[in-house]
Coordinates of C-alpha atoms in Angstrom, one line a residue:
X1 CA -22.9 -6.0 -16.2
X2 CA -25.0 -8.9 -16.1
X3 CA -25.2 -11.7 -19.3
X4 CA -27.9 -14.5 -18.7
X5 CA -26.4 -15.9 -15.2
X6 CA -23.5 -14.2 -15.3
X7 CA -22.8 -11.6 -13.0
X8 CA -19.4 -9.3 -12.9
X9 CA -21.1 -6.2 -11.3
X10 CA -17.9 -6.4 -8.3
X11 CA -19.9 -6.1 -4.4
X12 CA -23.2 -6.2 -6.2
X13 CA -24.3 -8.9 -3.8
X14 CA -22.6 -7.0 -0.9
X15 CA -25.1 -4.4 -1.9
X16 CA -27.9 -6.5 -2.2
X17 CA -27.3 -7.9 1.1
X18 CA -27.2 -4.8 2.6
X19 CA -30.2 -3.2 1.2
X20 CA -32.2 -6.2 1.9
X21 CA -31.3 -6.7 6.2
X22 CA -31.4 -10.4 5.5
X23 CA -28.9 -12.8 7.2
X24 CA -29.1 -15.3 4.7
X25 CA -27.6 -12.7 2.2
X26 CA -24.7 -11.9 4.8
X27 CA -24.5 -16.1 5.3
X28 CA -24.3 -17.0 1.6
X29 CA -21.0 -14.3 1.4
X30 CA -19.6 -15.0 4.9
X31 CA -19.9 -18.7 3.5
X32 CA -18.4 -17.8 0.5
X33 CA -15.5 -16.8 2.0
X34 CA -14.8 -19.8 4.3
X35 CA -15.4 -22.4 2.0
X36 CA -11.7 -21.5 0.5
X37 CA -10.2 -20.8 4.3
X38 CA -9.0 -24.8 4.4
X39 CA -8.0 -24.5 0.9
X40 CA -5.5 -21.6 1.5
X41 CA -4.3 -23.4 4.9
X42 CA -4.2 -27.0 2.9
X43 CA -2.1 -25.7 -0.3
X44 CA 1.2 -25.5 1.3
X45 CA 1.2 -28.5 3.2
X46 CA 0.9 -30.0 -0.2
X47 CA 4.3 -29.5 -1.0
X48 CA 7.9 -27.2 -0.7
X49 CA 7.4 -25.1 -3.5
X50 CA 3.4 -23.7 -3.2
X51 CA 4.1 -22.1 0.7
X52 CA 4.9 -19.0 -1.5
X53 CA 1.9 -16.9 -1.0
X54 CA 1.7 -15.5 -4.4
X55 CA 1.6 -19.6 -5.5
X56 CA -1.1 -20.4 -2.5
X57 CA -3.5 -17.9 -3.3
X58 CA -3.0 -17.3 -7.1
X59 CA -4.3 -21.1 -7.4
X60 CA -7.3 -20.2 -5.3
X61 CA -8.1 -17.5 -7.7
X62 CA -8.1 -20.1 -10.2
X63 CA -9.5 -22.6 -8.5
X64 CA -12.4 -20.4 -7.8
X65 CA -12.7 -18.5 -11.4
X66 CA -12.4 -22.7 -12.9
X67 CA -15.5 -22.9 -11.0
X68 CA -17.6 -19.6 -11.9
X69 CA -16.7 -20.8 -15.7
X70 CA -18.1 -24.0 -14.8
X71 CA -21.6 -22.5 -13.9
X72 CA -21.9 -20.4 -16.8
X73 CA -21.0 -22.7 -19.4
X74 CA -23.6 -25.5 -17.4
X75 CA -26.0 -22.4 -16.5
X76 CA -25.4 -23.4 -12.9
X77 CA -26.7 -21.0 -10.4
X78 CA -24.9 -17.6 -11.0
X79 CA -21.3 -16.9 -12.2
X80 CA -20.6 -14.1 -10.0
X81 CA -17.6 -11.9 -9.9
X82 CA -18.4 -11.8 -6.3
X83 CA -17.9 -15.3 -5.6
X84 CA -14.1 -15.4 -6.7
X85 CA -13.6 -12.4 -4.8
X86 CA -15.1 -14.0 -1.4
X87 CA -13.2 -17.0 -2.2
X88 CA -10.2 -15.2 -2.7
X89 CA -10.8 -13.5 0.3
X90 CA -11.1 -17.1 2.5
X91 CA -8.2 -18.6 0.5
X92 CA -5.8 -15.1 1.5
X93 CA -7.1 -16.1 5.5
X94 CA -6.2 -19.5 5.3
X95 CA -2.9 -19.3 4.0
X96 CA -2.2 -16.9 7.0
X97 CA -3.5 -19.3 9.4
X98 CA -0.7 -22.0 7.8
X99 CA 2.0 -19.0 7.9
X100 CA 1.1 -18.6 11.3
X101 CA 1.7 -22.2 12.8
X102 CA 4.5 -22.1 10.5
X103 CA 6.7 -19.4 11.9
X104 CA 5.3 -20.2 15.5
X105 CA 7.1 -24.0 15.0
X106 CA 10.1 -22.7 12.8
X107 CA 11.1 -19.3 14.0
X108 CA 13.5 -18.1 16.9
X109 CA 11.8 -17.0 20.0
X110 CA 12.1 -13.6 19.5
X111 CA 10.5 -13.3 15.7
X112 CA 7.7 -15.7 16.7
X113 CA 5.2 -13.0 17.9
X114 CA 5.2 -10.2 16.1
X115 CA 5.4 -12.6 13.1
X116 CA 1.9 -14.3 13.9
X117 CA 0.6 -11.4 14.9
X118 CA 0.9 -10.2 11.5
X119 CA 0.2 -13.1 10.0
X120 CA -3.5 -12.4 11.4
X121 CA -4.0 -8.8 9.6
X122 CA -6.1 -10.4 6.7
X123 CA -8.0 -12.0 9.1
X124 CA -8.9 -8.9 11.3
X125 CA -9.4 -6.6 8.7
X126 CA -12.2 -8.6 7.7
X127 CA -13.8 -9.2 10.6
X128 CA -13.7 -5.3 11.2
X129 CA -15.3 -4.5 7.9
X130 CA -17.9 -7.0 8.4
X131 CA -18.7 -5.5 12.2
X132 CA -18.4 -1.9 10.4
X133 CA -21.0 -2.8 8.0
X134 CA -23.7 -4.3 10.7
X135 CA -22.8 -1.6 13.2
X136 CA -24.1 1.1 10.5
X137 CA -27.0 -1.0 9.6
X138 CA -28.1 -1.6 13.4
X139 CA -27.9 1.7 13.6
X140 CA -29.4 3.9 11.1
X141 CA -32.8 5.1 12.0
X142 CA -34.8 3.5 8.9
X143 CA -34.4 0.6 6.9
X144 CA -33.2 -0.1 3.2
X145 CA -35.9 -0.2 0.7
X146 CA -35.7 -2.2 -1.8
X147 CA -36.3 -0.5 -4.5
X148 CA -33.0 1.5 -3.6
X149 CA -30.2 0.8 -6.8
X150 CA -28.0 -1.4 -6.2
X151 CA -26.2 -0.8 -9.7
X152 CA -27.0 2.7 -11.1
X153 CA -29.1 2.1 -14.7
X154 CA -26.8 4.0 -17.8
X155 CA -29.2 6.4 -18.8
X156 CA -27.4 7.6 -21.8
X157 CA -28.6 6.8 -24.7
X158 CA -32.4 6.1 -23.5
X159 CA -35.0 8.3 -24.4
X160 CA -36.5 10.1 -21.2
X161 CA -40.4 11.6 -22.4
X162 CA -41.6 13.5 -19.7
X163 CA -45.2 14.0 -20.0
X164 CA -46.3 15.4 -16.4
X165 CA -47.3 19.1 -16.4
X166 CA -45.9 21.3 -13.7
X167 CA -43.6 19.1 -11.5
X168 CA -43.7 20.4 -8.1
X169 CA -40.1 21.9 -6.6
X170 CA -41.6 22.4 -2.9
X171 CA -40.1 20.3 -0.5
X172 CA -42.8 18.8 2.1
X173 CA -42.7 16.4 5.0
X174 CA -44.7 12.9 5.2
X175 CA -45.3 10.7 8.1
X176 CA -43.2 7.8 8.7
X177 CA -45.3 4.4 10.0
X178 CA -43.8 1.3 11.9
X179 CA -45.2 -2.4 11.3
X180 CA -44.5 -4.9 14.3
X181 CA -42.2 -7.5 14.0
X182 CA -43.6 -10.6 15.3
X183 CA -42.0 -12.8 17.4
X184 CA -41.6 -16.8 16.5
X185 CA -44.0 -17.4 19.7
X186 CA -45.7 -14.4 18.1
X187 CA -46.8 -16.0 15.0
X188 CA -47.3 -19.5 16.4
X189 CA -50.1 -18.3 18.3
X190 CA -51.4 -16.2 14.9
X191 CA -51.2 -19.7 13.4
X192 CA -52.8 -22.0 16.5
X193 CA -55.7 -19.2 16.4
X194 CA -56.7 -19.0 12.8
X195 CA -56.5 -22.8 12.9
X196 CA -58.9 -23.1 15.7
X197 CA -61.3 -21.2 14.2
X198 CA -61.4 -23.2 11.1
X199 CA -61.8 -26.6 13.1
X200 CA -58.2 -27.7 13.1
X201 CA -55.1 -27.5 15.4
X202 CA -51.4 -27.4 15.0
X203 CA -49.6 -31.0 14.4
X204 CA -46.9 -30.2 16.4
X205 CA -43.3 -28.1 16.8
X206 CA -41.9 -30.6 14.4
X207 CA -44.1 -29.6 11.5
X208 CA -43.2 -25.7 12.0
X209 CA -40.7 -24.5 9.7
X210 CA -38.9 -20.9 10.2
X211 CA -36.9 -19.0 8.0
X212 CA -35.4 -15.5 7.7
X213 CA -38.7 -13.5 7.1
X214 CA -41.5 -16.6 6.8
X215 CA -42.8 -19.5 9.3
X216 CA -44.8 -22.5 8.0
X217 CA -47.4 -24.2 10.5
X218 CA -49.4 -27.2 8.9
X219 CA -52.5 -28.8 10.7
X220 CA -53.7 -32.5 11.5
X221 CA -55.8 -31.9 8.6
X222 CA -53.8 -31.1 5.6
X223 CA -54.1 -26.9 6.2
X224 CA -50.8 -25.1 6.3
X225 CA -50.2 -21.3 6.5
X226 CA -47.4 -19.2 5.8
X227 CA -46.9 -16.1 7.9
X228 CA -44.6 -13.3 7.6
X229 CA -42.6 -12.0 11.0
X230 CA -42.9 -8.1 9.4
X231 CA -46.5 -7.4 9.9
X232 CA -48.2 -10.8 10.4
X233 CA -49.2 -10.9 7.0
X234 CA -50.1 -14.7 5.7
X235 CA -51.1 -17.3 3.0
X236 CA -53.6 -19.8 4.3
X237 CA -53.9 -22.9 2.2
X238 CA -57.2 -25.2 3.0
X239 CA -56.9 -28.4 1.9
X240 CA -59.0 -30.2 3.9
X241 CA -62.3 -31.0 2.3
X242 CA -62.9 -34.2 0.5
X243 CA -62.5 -34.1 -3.5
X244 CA -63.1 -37.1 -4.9
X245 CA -67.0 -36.4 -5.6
X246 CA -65.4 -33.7 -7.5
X247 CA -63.3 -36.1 -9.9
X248 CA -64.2 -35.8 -13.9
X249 CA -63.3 -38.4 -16.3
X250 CA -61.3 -36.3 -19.0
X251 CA -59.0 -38.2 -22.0
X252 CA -56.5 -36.1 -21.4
X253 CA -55.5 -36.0 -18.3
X254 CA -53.3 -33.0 -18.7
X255 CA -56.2 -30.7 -18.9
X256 CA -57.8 -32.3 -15.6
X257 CA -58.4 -30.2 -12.6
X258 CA -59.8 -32.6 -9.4
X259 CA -60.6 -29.4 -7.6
X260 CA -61.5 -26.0 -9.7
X261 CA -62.1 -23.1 -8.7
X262 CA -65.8 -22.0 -8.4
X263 CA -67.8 -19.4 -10.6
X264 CA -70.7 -17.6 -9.6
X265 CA -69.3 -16.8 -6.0
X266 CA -70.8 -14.2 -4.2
X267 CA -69.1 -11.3 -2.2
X268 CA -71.3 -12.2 0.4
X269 CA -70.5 -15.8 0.5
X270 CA -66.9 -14.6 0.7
X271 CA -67.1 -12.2 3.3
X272 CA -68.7 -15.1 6.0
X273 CA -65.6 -17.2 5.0
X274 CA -63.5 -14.3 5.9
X275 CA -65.4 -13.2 8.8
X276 CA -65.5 -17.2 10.2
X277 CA -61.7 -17.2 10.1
X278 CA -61.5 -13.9 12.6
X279 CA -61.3 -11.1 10.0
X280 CA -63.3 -8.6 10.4
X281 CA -63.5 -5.4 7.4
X282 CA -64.8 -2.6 9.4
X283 CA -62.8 0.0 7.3
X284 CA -63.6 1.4 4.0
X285 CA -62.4 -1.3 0.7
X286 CA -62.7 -1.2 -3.0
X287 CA -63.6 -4.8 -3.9
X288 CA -62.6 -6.6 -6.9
X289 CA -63.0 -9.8 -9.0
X290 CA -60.3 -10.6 -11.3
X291 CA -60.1 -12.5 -14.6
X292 CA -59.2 -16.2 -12.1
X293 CA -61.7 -15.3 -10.1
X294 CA -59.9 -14.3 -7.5
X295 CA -62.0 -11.8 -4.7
X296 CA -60.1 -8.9 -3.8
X297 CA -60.6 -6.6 -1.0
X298 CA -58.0 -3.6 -1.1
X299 CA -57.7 -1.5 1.4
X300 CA -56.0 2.1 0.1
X301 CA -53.9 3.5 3.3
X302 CA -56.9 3.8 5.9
X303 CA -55.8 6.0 8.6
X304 CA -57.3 6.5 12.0
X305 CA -55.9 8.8 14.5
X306 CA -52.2 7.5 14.5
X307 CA -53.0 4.8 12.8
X308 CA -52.3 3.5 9.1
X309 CA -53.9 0.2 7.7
X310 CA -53.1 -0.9 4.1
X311 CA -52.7 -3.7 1.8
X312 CA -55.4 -6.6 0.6
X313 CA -57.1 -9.6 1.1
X314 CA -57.2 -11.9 -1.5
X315 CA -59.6 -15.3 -1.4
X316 CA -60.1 -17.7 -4.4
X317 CA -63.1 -20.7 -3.3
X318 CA -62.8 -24.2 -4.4
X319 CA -65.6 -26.2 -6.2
X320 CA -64.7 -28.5 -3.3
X321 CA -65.0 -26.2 -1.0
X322 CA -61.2 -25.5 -0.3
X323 CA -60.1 -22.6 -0.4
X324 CA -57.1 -20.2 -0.2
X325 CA -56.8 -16.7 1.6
X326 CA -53.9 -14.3 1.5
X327 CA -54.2 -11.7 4.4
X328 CA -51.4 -8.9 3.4
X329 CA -53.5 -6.3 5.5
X330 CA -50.8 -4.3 7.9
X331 CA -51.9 -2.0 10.5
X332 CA -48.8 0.0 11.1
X333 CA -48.4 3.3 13.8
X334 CA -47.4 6.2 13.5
X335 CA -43.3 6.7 14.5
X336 CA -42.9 9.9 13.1
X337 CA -42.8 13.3 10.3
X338 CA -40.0 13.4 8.6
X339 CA -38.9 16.3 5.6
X340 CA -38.9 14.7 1.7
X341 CA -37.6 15.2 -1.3
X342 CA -40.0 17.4 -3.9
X343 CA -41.5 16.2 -7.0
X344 CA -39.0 17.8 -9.1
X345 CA -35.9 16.0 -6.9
X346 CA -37.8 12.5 -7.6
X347 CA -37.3 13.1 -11.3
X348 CA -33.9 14.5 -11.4
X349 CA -33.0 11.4 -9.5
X350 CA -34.8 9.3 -11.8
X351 CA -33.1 10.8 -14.9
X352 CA -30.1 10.0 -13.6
X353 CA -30.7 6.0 -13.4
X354 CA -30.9 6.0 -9.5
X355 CA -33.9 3.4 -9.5
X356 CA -34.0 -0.5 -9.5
X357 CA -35.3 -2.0 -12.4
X358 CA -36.0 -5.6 -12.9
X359 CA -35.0 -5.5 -16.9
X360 CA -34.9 -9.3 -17.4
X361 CA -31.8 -8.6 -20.0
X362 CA -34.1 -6.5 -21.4
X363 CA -32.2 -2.8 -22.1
X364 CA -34.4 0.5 -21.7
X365 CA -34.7 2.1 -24.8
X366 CA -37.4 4.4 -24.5
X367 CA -39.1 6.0 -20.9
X368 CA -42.8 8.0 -21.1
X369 CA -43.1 9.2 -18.2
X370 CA -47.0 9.3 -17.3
X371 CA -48.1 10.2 -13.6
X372 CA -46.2 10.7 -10.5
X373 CA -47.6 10.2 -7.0
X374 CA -46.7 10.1 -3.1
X375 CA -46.9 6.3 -2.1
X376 CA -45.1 4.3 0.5
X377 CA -42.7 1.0 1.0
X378 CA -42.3 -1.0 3.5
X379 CA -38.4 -1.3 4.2
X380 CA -35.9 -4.1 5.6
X381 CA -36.9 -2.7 9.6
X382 CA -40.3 -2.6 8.8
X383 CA -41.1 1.5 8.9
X384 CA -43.7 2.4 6.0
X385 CA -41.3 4.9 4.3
X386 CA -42.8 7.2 1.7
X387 CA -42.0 7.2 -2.0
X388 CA -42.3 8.5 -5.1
X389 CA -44.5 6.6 -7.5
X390 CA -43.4 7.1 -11.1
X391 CA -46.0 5.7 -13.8
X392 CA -44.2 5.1 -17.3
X393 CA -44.2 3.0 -20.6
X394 CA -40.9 1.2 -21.5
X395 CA -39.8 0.9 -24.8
X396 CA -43.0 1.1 -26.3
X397 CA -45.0 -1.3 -24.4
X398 CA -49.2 -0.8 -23.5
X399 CA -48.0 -1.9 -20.3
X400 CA -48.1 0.5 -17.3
X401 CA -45.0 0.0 -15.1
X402 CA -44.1 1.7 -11.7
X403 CA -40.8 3.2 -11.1
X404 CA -40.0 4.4 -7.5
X405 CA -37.6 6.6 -5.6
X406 CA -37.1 7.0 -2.0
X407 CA -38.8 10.6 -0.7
X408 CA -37.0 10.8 2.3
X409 CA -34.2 13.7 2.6

């Protein structure tokens, strides 16, 4: 159950690791966990009376639940029931370290061993669930999509108004697609090439900044570009033409913009840009202008013989003459056919509450239920899974929102 930034859904962020393949999930628990290790080796040093273990780790538990208060009351971060179970956890291993050393130095001879030995059960057990959990991940033969529930939505009292005629019960099979993983040399040389063809070069290895799914490059002049390792997707950001003829005096200088974006571009003009940084659109698009005047080229699943390209290119030009270009194009192959769920299976699964839903504290009142279609996700190995698209109106809103469940048997 989640209230503002509190969180007591129990393994939720277990879950969420999971389903996403990130490290940094499975680095934020793990560190979760040993941040209260010293804690639970520390307390019974302290004094006589707290080497009891029910003393040691009961004032861990509080320790730890003292400080999830603390971060809901301030609206710190997140108060997660998760975080005084990890810390629990770490609190438990440490005080078995201490019992360890302990009965090692105080015992006979002949109770040392088999008393440290199972001093270190705690420990063990959760390395081996930890190990169990990656082995499964490593592997099962697709990813986690994320649009897989990590908490199951309480459909009970919502409304459910199905308006699609003649749900289909035939179960079908649909191709499954791989995107490439880039390397980190990989993507350097992505980001050394599209800087060379706007005039500019990489600063150097010191400016490059790599995280779990994202590197950064920047240039000598003021360019950077963000590129993901799943598909080689990026964001380039040019930065390097001068402004300052561009400067308007303005009273109030919250309302000034040194560098707006231009009207009256042409899709011409914006096709040379893209073509001059190495892009080239020989496939069928629907283009686009948007109400920022953002150009859009979408390309809607383009296959070719084994081949699958999808996604957009999005390019909004500068008065200036800056610009920025988002390239979230991915050609992905084919890896193989695989049997899926039917229409009818998607909607039983859907009544049930097995979907994410990003509710923003917001409860679902009402469902309509307009359209359903065959689409696909991308998942945490990077195979283009298919899934059901489900079209519907929440609570009453003229928005249309998408709802999606995995098609895959």
């Amino acid at each position: 159950v989640y209230f503002g930034n509190i969180n007591l859904h129990l393994f939720s962020s277990y879950k969420e690791a999971y389903i996403s393949g990130l490290s940094s999930n499975w680095r934020n628990i793990i560190l979760n966990i040993l941040l209260f290790v010293p804690m639970g080796f520390l307390i019974p040093l302290l004094n006589k009376k707290l080497r009891k273990p029910y003393i040691t780790i009961g004032i861990g538990f509080l320790i730890s639940l003292l400080i999830e208060i603390i971060q809901a009351i301030a609206h710190i971060g997140i108060c997660e029931l998760d975080d005084i179970f990890n810390n629990t956890i770490g609190t438990v291993i440490g005080y078995c370290l201490f019992y360890a050393i302990f009965i090692i130095r105080n015992k006979e001879e002949s109770k040392k061993i088999l008393k440290a030995l199972l001093s270190f059960i705690p420990l063990a057990l959760t390395i081996i669930c930890f190990s169990t959990i990656f082995l499964i991940y490593h592997f099962q033969e697709f990813g986690n999509l994320s649009i897989e529930s990590i908490n199951k939505i309480n459909m009970k009292n919502i409304i459910i108004i199905n308006k699609i005629e003649n749900l289909s019960t035939e179960s079908n099979t649909a191709d499954v697609y791989k995107s490439k993983i880039y390397s980190k040399e990989e993507v350097r040389e992505i980001a050394e090439e599209l800087f060379t063809n706007i005039g500019s070069k990489l600063v150097d290895d010191s400016s490059i900044l790599s995280y779990d799914q994202t590197a950064i490059f920047y240039s000598d002049n003021n360019q950077s570009i963000w590129i993901e390792y799943i598909g080689g997707t990026y964001n380039l950001n040019n930065n390097s033409s001068n402004i300052s003829n561009n400067k308007q005096t303005n009273s109030d200088s919250s309302n000034y913009n040194p560098d707006p974006v231009r009207d009256n571009v042409t899709k011409e003009e914006i096709l040379e840009l893209i073509n001059s940084i190495g892009i080239d659109l020989n496939f069928d698009y629907i283009y686009d202008i948007n109400d920022k005047n953002t150009h859009i080229f979408k390309v809607n699943k383009f296959i070719k013989g084994d081949i699958l390209i999808d996604g957009n290119i999005s390019c909004k030009l500068k008065t200036s003459g800056n610009y920025t270009l988002t390239n979230n194009l991915i050609t992905y192959n084919k890896s193989k056919a695989c049997d899926i769920i039917s229409e009818y299976e998607a909607y039983t699964e859907l009544i049930k509450g097995n979907f994410a839903y990003n509710m923003n504290n917001q409860k679902i009142e009402k469902l309509d239920i307009i359209t359903v279609e065959l689409s696909y996700m991308l998942d945490s190995k990077a195979f283009y899974q298919p899934v059901y698209k489900f079209d519907v109106y929440i609570n009453n809103s003229d928005t249309l929102e998408s709802i999606y469940i995995p098609a895959i048997k």
